[in-house]
Structure formats: structure tokens, C-alpha cells
Coordinates of N, CA, C and O in Angstrom, one line a residue:
M1253 N 81.3 154.3 -56.2 CA 81.2 155.6 -55.0 C 79.6 155.7 -54.8 O 79.7 156.2 -54.2
K1254 N 79.0 155.7 -56.0 CA 77.2 155.9 -56.0 C 77.3 154.9 -54.4 O 76.3 155.2 -53.6
R1255 N 78.1 153.7 -54.0 CA 77.2 153.6 -52.5 C 77.8 153.8 -52.0 O 76.8 153.7 -50.7
M1256 N 78.6 154.4 -51.7 CA 79.1 155.6 -50.4 C 78.9 156.1 -50.5 O 78.4 157.1 -49.4
R1257 N 78.3 157.2 -50.8 CA 76.4 158.5 -51.0 C 76.1 157.6 -50.9 O 75.4 158.2 -50.0
T1258 N 75.4 156.7 -51.3 CA 74.4 156.0 -50.4 C 74.1 155.7 -48.7 O 73.7 156.1 -47.7
V1259 N 75.6 155.5 -48.1 CA 76.0 155.3 -47.0 C 76.1 156.8 -45.8 O 75.2 156.3 -45.3
L1260 N 76.4 157.6 -46.8 CA 76.9 159.0 -45.8 C 75.3 159.3 -45.6 O 74.9 160.8 -44.7
T1261 N 74.3 158.6 -46.7 CA 73.0 160.3 -46.7 C 72.6 159.4 -45.6 O 71.9 160.4 -44.9
A1262 N 72.2 158.0 -45.1 CA 71.8 158.2 -43.5 C 71.1 159.1 -42.8 O 70.9 158.3 -41.7
P1263 N 72.8 158.1 -42.6 CA 73.6 159.1 -40.8 C 73.3 160.5 -41.3 O 72.6 161.3 -40.1
V1264 N 73.5 161.5 -42.2 CA 72.7 163.1 -43.1 C 71.7 163.3 -42.3 O 71.7 163.9 -41.0
L1265 N 71.1 162.2 -42.6 CA 69.2 162.5 -43.0 C 68.9 161.9 -41.4 O 67.9 163.1 -40.8
A1266 N 70.0 160.7 -40.8 CA 69.3 161.6 -39.3 C 69.3 162.3 -38.1 O 68.9 163.2 -37.9
L1267 N 70.5 162.7 -38.6 CA 71.3 163.8 -38.2 C 70.3 165.5 -38.3 O 69.8 165.8 -37.5
S1268 N 69.6 165.1 -39.5 CA 69.4 166.4 -39.9 C 67.8 166.9 -39.1 O 66.8 166.8 -38.3
M1269 N 67.2 165.0 -39.4 CA 65.7 165.3 -39.2 C 65.8 165.2 -36.8 O 65.3 165.9 -36.5
L1270 N 66.8 164.9 -36.5 CA 66.7 165.6 -34.7 C 66.7 166.9 -34.7 O 67.0 166.6 -33.4
A1271 N 68.1 167.0 -35.5 CA 68.1 168.6 -35.7 C 66.8 169.8 -35.2 O 66.4 170.9 -35.7
L1272 N 65.9 169.1 -36.7 CA 64.7 169.7 -36.9 C 64.0 170.0 -35.8 O 62.6 170.8 -34.7
A1273 N 64.0 168.4 -34.9 CA 62.8 168.4 -34.1 C 64.2 169.0 -32.6 O 62.2 169.0 -32.3
A1274 N 64.4 169.3 -32.7 CA 64.7 170.0 -30.8 C 64.4 171.1 -30.8 O 64.5 172.1 -32.1
P1275 N 64.4 171.8 -29.7 CA 64.1 173.7 -29.5 C 65.6 174.1 -30.2 O 66.5 173.7 -30.4
P1276 N 64.8 175.4 -31.1 CA 66.3 176.6 -31.1 C 66.4 176.7 -30.5 O 66.4 177.1 -29.3
R1277 N 68.4 177.0 -30.2 CA 69.0 176.9 -29.0 C 69.4 178.4 -29.6 O 70.3 178.4 -29.8
S1278 N 69.9 179.2 -28.3 CA 71.3 180.6 -28.8 C 72.2 179.7 -28.1 O 72.3 179.5 -26.7
L1279 N 73.1 180.4 -28.4 CA 74.8 180.1 -27.3 C 74.1 181.3 -26.2 O 74.9 180.2 -25.2
A1280 N 73.7 182.4 -25.9 CA 73.5 182.3 -24.2 C 72.7 182.2 -23.7 O 72.9 181.3 -22.4
T1281 N 72.1 180.7 -24.1 CA 70.4 179.7 -23.2 C 72.0 178.5 -23.4 O 71.7 177.3 -22.5
D1282 N 73.0 178.3 -24.0 CA 74.1 177.2 -24.2 C 74.8 177.0 -22.8 O 74.7 175.9 -21.4
A1283 N 75.0 178.5 -21.9 CA 75.6 177.6 -20.2 C 74.4 177.6 -19.7 O 72.6 177.3 -19.6
K1284 N 74.7 176.4 -18.0 CA 73.8 176.3 -17.0 C 72.7 177.6 -16.4 O 73.3 178.8 -16.3
A1285 N 71.7 177.6 -16.7 CA 71.0 178.6 -15.6 C 71.3 178.2 -14.4 O 71.3 177.3 -13.3
P1286 N 71.3 179.9 -14.0 CA 71.6 179.6 -12.1 C 70.4 179.0 -11.8 O 68.8 178.9 -12.1
P1287 N 70.4 178.2 -10.8 CA 69.4 177.6 -9.4 C 68.3 178.6 -9.0 O 69.1 179.5 -9.4
A1288 N 67.0 178.5 -9.4 CA 66.2 179.1 -8.7 C 66.3 179.4 -7.4 O 66.7 178.3 -6.5
P1289 N 65.6 180.8 -7.0 CA 66.8 180.9 -5.9 C 66.0 180.1 -4.4 O 64.7 179.9 -5.0
A1290 N 66.3 179.5 -3.4 CA 65.6 178.0 -2.3 C 63.9 179.5 -2.1 O 64.4 180.9 -1.6
P1291 N 62.8 179.2 -1.5 CA 62.6 179.2 -0.5 C 63.2 180.4 0.4 O 64.0 179.4 1.2
G1292 N 62.5 180.8 0.9 CA 62.0 182.0 2.0 C 62.5 180.9 3.8 O 62.5 180.1 3.7
T1293 N 63.8 181.7 4.5 CA 63.7 181.7 5.7 C 62.8 181.2 6.6 O 61.4 181.8 5.9
R1294 N 61.9 180.4 7.2 CA 61.6 179.8 7.8 C 61.1 180.2 9.1 O 61.8 179.3 9.8
I1295 N 60.0 180.7 10.0 CA 60.5 180.2 11.8 C 59.4 179.0 12.3 O 58.0 179.3 12.0
T1296 N 60.4 178.7 13.3 CA 59.4 178.0 14.4 C 59.1 178.0 15.7 O 60.2 178.4 16.3
L1297 N 57.9 178.4 16.2 CA 58.1 179.1 17.8 C 57.3 177.3 18.2 O 56.9 176.2 18.2
S1298 N 58.0 177.8 19.6 CA 57.8 176.7 20.3 C 57.5 177.2 21.3 O 57.9 178.8 22.0
F1299 N 56.8 176.3 22.9 CA 56.5 177.4 24.5 C 56.5 176.2 25.3 O 56.0 174.8 24.9
K1300 N 57.1 176.4 26.3 CA 57.8 176.1 28.0 C 56.6 176.2 28.3 O 55.5 176.7 28.4
I1301 N 56.0 174.1 28.6 CA 54.7 173.7 29.4 C 55.1 174.0 31.1 O 56.9 174.0 31.6
D1302 N 54.3 175.3 31.6 CA 54.5 175.3 33.2 C 55.5 173.7 34.1 O 54.5 172.8 33.6
P1303 N 56.1 173.7 34.2 CA 56.7 172.7 35.0 C 56.0 172.0 35.8 O 55.9 171.3 37.2
R1304 N 55.2 173.6 36.5 CA 53.7 172.9 38.1 C 53.0 171.7 36.9 O 52.1 170.7 37.8
V1305 N 52.7 170.9 36.0 CA 51.6 170.5 35.1 C 53.0 168.9 34.7 O 52.2 168.2 34.1
L1306 N 53.8 169.3 35.1 CA 55.0 168.0 34.6 C 55.3 166.6 35.7 O 55.2 166.1 36.1
G1307 N 55.1 167.2 36.9 CA 55.4 165.8 37.7 C 55.5 166.7 38.9 O 56.4 167.9 38.8
P1308 N 55.8 165.2 40.0 CA 56.6 166.5 41.8 C 58.2 166.2 40.8 O 59.2 165.9 41.8
T1309 N 58.4 165.6 39.9 CA 60.1 165.0 39.4 C 61.3 166.3 38.5 O 60.1 166.2 37.0
Y1310 N 61.6 166.5 39.1 CA 62.5 167.4 37.6 C 62.6 166.7 36.3 O 64.1 166.3 37.2
G1311 N 62.2 167.0 35.4 CA 63.1 166.4 34.4 C 63.6 167.6 33.1 O 63.7 167.2 32.5
G1312 N 63.3 168.4 33.6 CA 64.1 169.2 32.9 C 62.8 170.3 31.9 O 61.9 169.2 32.6
E1313 N 63.4 171.0 30.7 CA 62.0 172.6 31.1 C 62.3 171.8 29.5 O 62.3 170.5 28.5
K1314 N 60.9 171.3 29.0 CA 59.9 171.3 28.3 C 59.1 171.3 27.0 O 58.7 173.0 28.1
W1315 N 59.1 171.6 25.8 CA 58.8 172.9 25.1 C 58.2 172.1 23.6 O 58.5 171.0 23.3
V1316 N 57.4 173.0 23.4 CA 55.9 172.1 22.4 C 56.0 172.6 21.6 O 56.1 173.9 21.5
S1317 N 55.5 171.8 20.3 CA 55.1 173.4 19.1 C 53.4 172.9 19.0 O 53.3 173.2 17.1
P1318 N 52.9 172.8 19.3 CA 51.4 172.9 18.5 C 50.6 174.4 18.2 O 51.2 174.9 17.9
P1319 N 49.7 173.6 17.5 CA 49.3 175.3 16.8 C 47.7 175.9 16.9 O 47.8 176.8 16.9
T1320 N 48.5 175.1 18.3 CA 47.0 176.1 19.7 C 47.6 176.1 20.9 O 47.9 174.0 21.1
F1321 N 48.2 177.0 22.0 CA 48.6 176.4 22.8 C 48.3 177.0 23.6 O 48.1 178.1 23.7
T1322 N 47.9 175.7 25.1 CA 46.4 176.8 26.4 C 47.6 176.4 27.3 O 48.3 175.2 28.0
G1323 N 48.3 177.6 27.7 CA 48.7 177.7 28.7 C 48.2 176.6 30.3 O 47.0 176.4 31.1
A1324 N 48.8 176.0 31.2 CA 48.1 175.8 32.3 C 47.8 176.6 33.8 O 47.1 178.2 33.2
R1325 N 46.8 176.3 34.4 CA 45.4 176.3 35.3 C 46.4 178.1 35.9 O 47.3 177.7 36.5
A1326 N 45.9 179.1 35.8 CA 46.4 180.4 36.4 C 47.7 180.6 35.8 O 48.7 181.2 37.0
Q1327 N 48.5 181.0 34.9 CA 49.5 181.4 34.0 C 49.7 182.4 33.5 O 47.8 182.5 32.4
D1328 N 49.7 183.5 33.4 CA 49.6 185.3 32.9 C 50.6 185.0 31.8 O 50.9 186.1 31.1
A1329 N 52.1 184.4 31.4 CA 52.3 184.1 30.8 C 53.0 183.3 30.6 O 53.0 181.9 30.6
V1330 N 53.3 183.0 29.2 CA 54.1 181.6 28.3 C 55.6 182.7 28.3 O 56.2 183.4 27.6
E1331 N 56.9 181.6 28.0 CA 57.7 181.3 28.0 C 57.8 180.8 26.3 O 57.3 180.1 26.4
T1332 N 58.2 181.4 25.4 CA 58.4 181.8 23.5 C 60.0 181.2 23.2 O 60.4 182.0 23.5
T1333 N 59.8 180.7 22.2 CA 61.3 181.1 21.1 C 60.9 180.5 20.2 O 60.2 180.6 19.9
A1334 N 61.6 181.1 18.2 CA 61.9 182.3 17.5 C 63.5 180.5 17.2 O 64.1 180.8 17.4
R1335 N 62.9 179.8 16.4 CA 64.2 179.2 15.4 C 63.4 179.8 14.4 O 62.7 178.7 13.9
A1336 N 65.3 180.4 13.4 CA 64.5 180.5 12.6 C 65.7 178.9 11.3 O 66.4 178.7 11.7
A1337 N 65.0 179.0 10.1 CA 66.3 177.7 9.6 C 65.1 178.4 8.3 O 64.7 178.7 8.0
D1338 N 66.8 177.7 7.0 CA 66.3 177.9 6.0 C 65.2 177.3 5.2 O 65.4 175.9 5.7
A1339 N 65.9 177.4 3.8 CA 65.0 175.8 3.4 C 65.0 174.0 3.2 O 63.9 173.4 2.9
R1340 N 66.6 173.8 3.7 CA 67.1 172.9 3.9 C 67.1 172.0 5.4 O 67.4 171.4 5.7
G1341 N 66.0 174.0 6.0 CA 66.1 172.9 7.4 C 67.6 173.4 8.6 O 67.6 173.1 10.3
A1342 N 68.5 174.5 8.2 CA 70.0 174.0 8.7 C 69.0 175.0 9.1 O 68.7 176.3 9.4
P1343 N 69.3 175.7 10.7 CA 69.4 176.6 11.5 C 69.9 178.1 11.0 O 71.5 178.2 9.9
V1344 N 69.8 178.6 10.4 CA 70.5 180.5 10.8 C 70.1 181.5 11.7 O 69.1 181.4 12.7
K1345 N 71.2 182.7 12.2 CA 71.4 182.9 12.9 C 70.9 184.1 13.3 O 71.3 184.6 11.8
T1346 N 69.5 184.5 14.2 CA 69.0 185.3 13.7 C 69.5 186.4 15.5 O 69.2 185.9 16.1
D1347 N 68.4 187.5 15.2 CA 67.9 188.3 15.8 C 66.8 188.0 15.9 O 66.5 189.4 15.9
P1348 N 65.3 187.9 16.2 CA 64.2 188.4 16.6 C 63.1 189.0 16.4 O 64.5 189.5 18.3
E1349 N 63.0 189.7 16.6 CA 62.3 191.2 17.0 C 60.6 190.4 16.7 O 60.2 190.1 16.5
W1350 N 60.4 191.0 18.8 CA 59.2 190.6 18.3 C 57.7 191.9 19.0 O 58.7 192.6 19.5
T1351 N 57.0 192.6 18.3 CA 56.0 193.0 17.7 C 55.1 193.0 18.3 O 54.1 191.7 18.6
V1352 N 53.8 193.2 19.2 CA 52.9 193.2 20.0 C 52.2 193.8 18.7 O 52.0 195.2 19.1
S1353 N 50.9 193.6 18.5 CA 50.0 194.8 17.6 C 49.3 195.1 19.2 O 48.6 196.1 18.7
D1354 N 49.3 194.7 20.1 CA 48.4 195.7 21.7 C 49.0 196.4 22.8 O 49.0 194.6 23.6
P1355 N 49.8 197.0 22.9 CA 50.4 196.8 23.4 C 50.2 196.6 24.6 O 50.6 196.5 26.7
E1356 N 49.1 197.9 25.2 CA 48.0 198.2 26.4 C 47.7 196.4 26.9 O 47.3 196.3 28.1
L1357 N 47.6 194.9 26.4 CA 47.0 194.2 26.5 C 48.3 193.3 26.7 O 47.9 192.5 27.9
L1358 N 49.7 193.4 26.1 CA 50.5 192.2 27.1 C 52.0 192.8 25.9 O 52.0 193.4 26.0
T1359 N 52.7 191.5 27.5 CA 53.9 193.1 26.8 C 55.1 191.9 26.2 O 54.7 190.1 26.6
V1360 N 56.1 192.1 25.8 CA 56.8 190.5 25.8 C 58.7 191.7 26.0 O 59.4 192.7 25.3
L1361 N 59.1 190.7 26.5 CA 60.2 190.7 27.3 C 61.9 189.5 27.5 O 61.2 188.6 27.4
P1362 N 62.7 189.8 25.7 CA 62.6 191.0 25.8 C 62.2 191.5 25.2 O 61.6 189.9 23.8
P1363 N 62.7 192.4 24.2 CA 61.7 192.8 22.4 C 62.8 192.0 21.6 O 62.0 191.7 20.8
R1364 N 63.6 192.0 21.7 CA 64.6 191.1 20.7 C 65.2 189.9 21.1 O 65.7 190.0 22.7
G1365 N 65.2 188.7 21.1 CA 65.8 187.7 21.7 C 65.5 186.5 20.3 O 64.5 186.2 19.9
K1366 N 65.8 185.3 20.6 CA 64.7 184.1 20.9 C 64.5 183.7 21.3 O 63.5 182.7 21.3
R1367 N 65.0 183.8 22.7 CA 64.0 183.2 23.5 C 63.5 184.6 24.4 O 64.0 184.8 25.0
V1368 N 61.2 184.7 24.4 CA 60.5 185.4 25.0 C 60.0 185.4 26.1 O 60.1 184.1 26.6
T1369 N 59.0 185.8 27.2 CA 58.1 185.3 27.5 C 57.0 186.7 27.3 O 57.2 187.7 27.4
I1370 N 55.8 186.4 27.5 CA 55.3 187.5 26.9 C 54.0 187.3 28.0 O 53.7 186.9 28.7
T1371 N 53.3 188.5 28.5 CA 52.7 188.6 29.6 C 51.6 188.9 29.2 O 51.2 189.9 28.9
A1372 N 50.6 188.2 30.5 CA 49.4 188.9 30.0 C 48.9 190.1 31.2 O 49.4 189.8 32.1
K1373 N 49.0 191.7 30.2 CA 48.2 192.5 31.3 C 47.0 192.1 31.9 O 46.3 193.1 32.8
R1374 N 46.3 192.2 30.8 CA 44.9 192.9 31.0 C 43.9 191.1 30.0 O 44.7 191.2 29.0
P1375 N 42.6 191.1 30.3 CA 42.4 190.6 29.3 C 42.2 190.8 28.6 O 42.3 191.7 27.2
G1376 N 41.7 189.7 26.6 CA 41.3 190.2 26.0 C 42.3 189.1 25.0 O 42.9 188.7 25.0
S1377 N 42.8 189.5 23.1 CA 43.0 189.0 22.0 C 43.9 189.8 21.3 O 43.6 191.0 20.9
S1378 N 45.0 190.0 21.5 CA 46.2 189.6 20.5 C 47.0 189.6 19.9 O 47.4 188.8 19.7
T1379 N 48.1 190.4 18.0 CA 48.3 189.2 17.2 C 50.1 190.2 17.9 O 50.6 191.1 18.2
V1380 N 51.0 189.4 17.6 CA 52.0 188.8 18.2 C 52.7 188.8 16.8 O 53.1 187.4 16.3
T1381 N 54.5 189.6 16.3 CA 54.6 189.3 15.1 C 56.2 189.3 15.3 O 56.3 190.1 16.1
V1382 N 56.8 188.2 14.8 CA 58.0 188.0 15.2 C 59.0 187.8 14.0 O 58.8 187.1 13.4
K1383 N 59.2 189.0 13.4 CA 60.3 189.4 12.4 C 62.1 188.6 12.1 O 62.7 188.5 13.4
A1384 N 62.7 187.4 11.7 CA 64.2 186.6 11.9 C 63.8 186.1 10.6 O 63.5 186.0 10.0
G1385 N 65.7 186.1 9.9 CA 65.7 186.3 8.7 C 65.6 186.6 7.7 O 65.6 185.6 6.4
G1386 N 64.7 187.8 7.3 CA 64.2 187.9 6.1 C 62.3 187.3 7.0 O 62.0 187.8 5.0
A1387 N 62.4 186.6 8.0 CA 61.6 186.9 7.4 C 60.2 186.2 8.7 O 61.0 187.1 9.8
S1388 N 59.0 186.8 8.7 CA 57.7 186.7 9.6 C 56.9 185.9 9.8 O 56.4 184.8 9.1
R1389 N 56.5 186.1 11.6 CA 55.2 184.6 11.6 C 54.9 185.2 12.6 O 55.2 186.7 13.3
T1390 N 53.6 185.8 12.3 CA 52.4 186.3 13.3 C 51.6 185.2 14.0 O 51.1 183.8 13.6
F1391 N 51.3 185.3 15.4 CA 50.1 184.5 16.3 C 49.6 184.8 17.0 O 49.6 186.7 17.3
T1392 N 48.5 185.1 18.1 CA 47.9 185.7 18.2 C 47.2 184.9 20.5 O 47.0 183.5 19.9
F1393 N 46.8 185.9 20.6 CA 48.0 186.1 22.2 C 46.6 185.7 22.7 O 45.9 187.0 22.9
K1394 N 45.6 185.3 23.4 CA 44.3 185.4 23.5 C 44.7 184.6 25.7 O 44.7 183.7 26.3
A1395 N 43.8 186.2 26.3 CA 44.1 186.3 27.5 C 43.1 186.2 28.6 O 41.9 187.2 27.9
E1396 N 42.4 185.4 28.9 CA 41.1 185.6 29.6 C 41.3 185.8 31.4 O 42.3 185.0 31.6
K1397 N 40.7 185.6 31.7 CA 40.2 185.7 33.2 C 39.1 185.1 33.8 O 38.2 185.8 34.8
P1398 N 38.2 184.3 33.5 CA 37.2 184.2 34.4 C 36.9 183.5 35.4 O 38.2 183.0 35.6
D1399 N 36.7 183.5 36.4 CA 36.4 183.5 38.0 C 37.9 184.3 38.3 O 38.0 183.6 38.8
G1400 N 38.3 184.7 37.2 CA 39.5 185.8 38.9 C 41.4 185.1 38.7 O 42.2 184.8 38.7
I1401 N 40.6 184.2 37.5 CA 42.3 182.9 37.9 C 42.7 182.6 35.8 O 41.4 182.9 34.7
W1402 N 43.3 183.2 35.2 CA 44.2 183.2 34.6 C 44.0 182.3 33.5 O 44.6 181.4 34.0
R1403 N 43.6 182.3 31.9 CA 43.8 181.3 31.0 C 44.5 181.8 29.8 O 44.1 182.7 29.6
V1404 N 45.4 181.4 29.5 CA 46.3 182.3 28.4 C 46.1 181.5 27.2 O 46.6 179.8 27.6
T1405 N 45.8 181.7 25.6 CA 45.5 180.6 24.6 C 46.4 181.1 22.6 O 46.2 182.1 22.9
V1406 N 47.6 180.3 22.8 CA 48.8 181.1 21.5 C 47.8 180.3 20.6 O 48.4 178.4 20.5
S1407 N 47.5 181.0 18.9 CA 47.5 179.8 18.5 C 48.0 180.5 17.2 O 47.9 181.5 16.3
Q1408 N 48.4 179.2 16.4 CA 49.7 179.8 15.1 C 49.6 179.0 14.2 O 48.1 179.1 13.6

């Protein structure tokens, strides 16, 4: 009988040590914690390249999304798209809303929608904010008219 107690003592002692080493838990924390909320929606902006700079053959519309977009010479308007995506990159159905800090400088038509045209009214710089799917993105639209010829630059 003494041998049996010795044999059982080692596993009981090992389990006791494991219980002491484990962090204390309550029954409330035994359930799985809910997943952390996913980061919000992000907005990607794209700008249409003026077809005059693409060459004589029509290969369809070309859209780019650089940090700084410069329009073609004598281009006073830029077609722009906004696409909203969730944290995994899946598209989010939205109806983006566009606002301008200086409406005397430029217009955004239509004021709602994924694809808009931003047109300079006079030289200067203004910020444009697009809101979609709970996210917003602001960029700067700069219009210059050196030598009487328009030049627009968009910095995101």
C-alpha cells in the first residue's frame, strides 16, 4: 500500500506545480474572447490619364494612383475615382461624398459618386475630402496657370 501512495504522489505533485505556474482564470474568461475589430475601411483614389498623352491608338482608359498626379498640359479638369475596401481588400459598396475646402477655386461634379470630375475655376490650392464607408481621405488639388496655360497637380 505504501508503494501505491508513492506512485500516485508524483503525478499529483506534477499537476499541482502546473496549476501554480498557470495564470489564474475565472469562469468568465474561459469563453473565447471576441475577435478584435478589423481596421476601418480605406479609400483608394485613381486619376484618369488625359488621352492626348497616350498616343494615336486608343487602348481604352488609363487610370493611375501615384502619390502625386500631374495633369497634361492645358488640362484644367481631372477625372477621379474613389474605391472603398475593407481590411482584407474586399470592395465595400459605398456612395462617396466629395467636399471642397474652397469652392471658389474648384468644383467636384457630381458631389456624390465613385467617379467625379474635379475642375479648376481659378489658380490656387484647395483640399478635397472624400468620405465613403465610414472612412475619409483628404488630398490637395493645386491649379496653376503659368503663361496662361493650365497645370493641375493632385497630392494624396
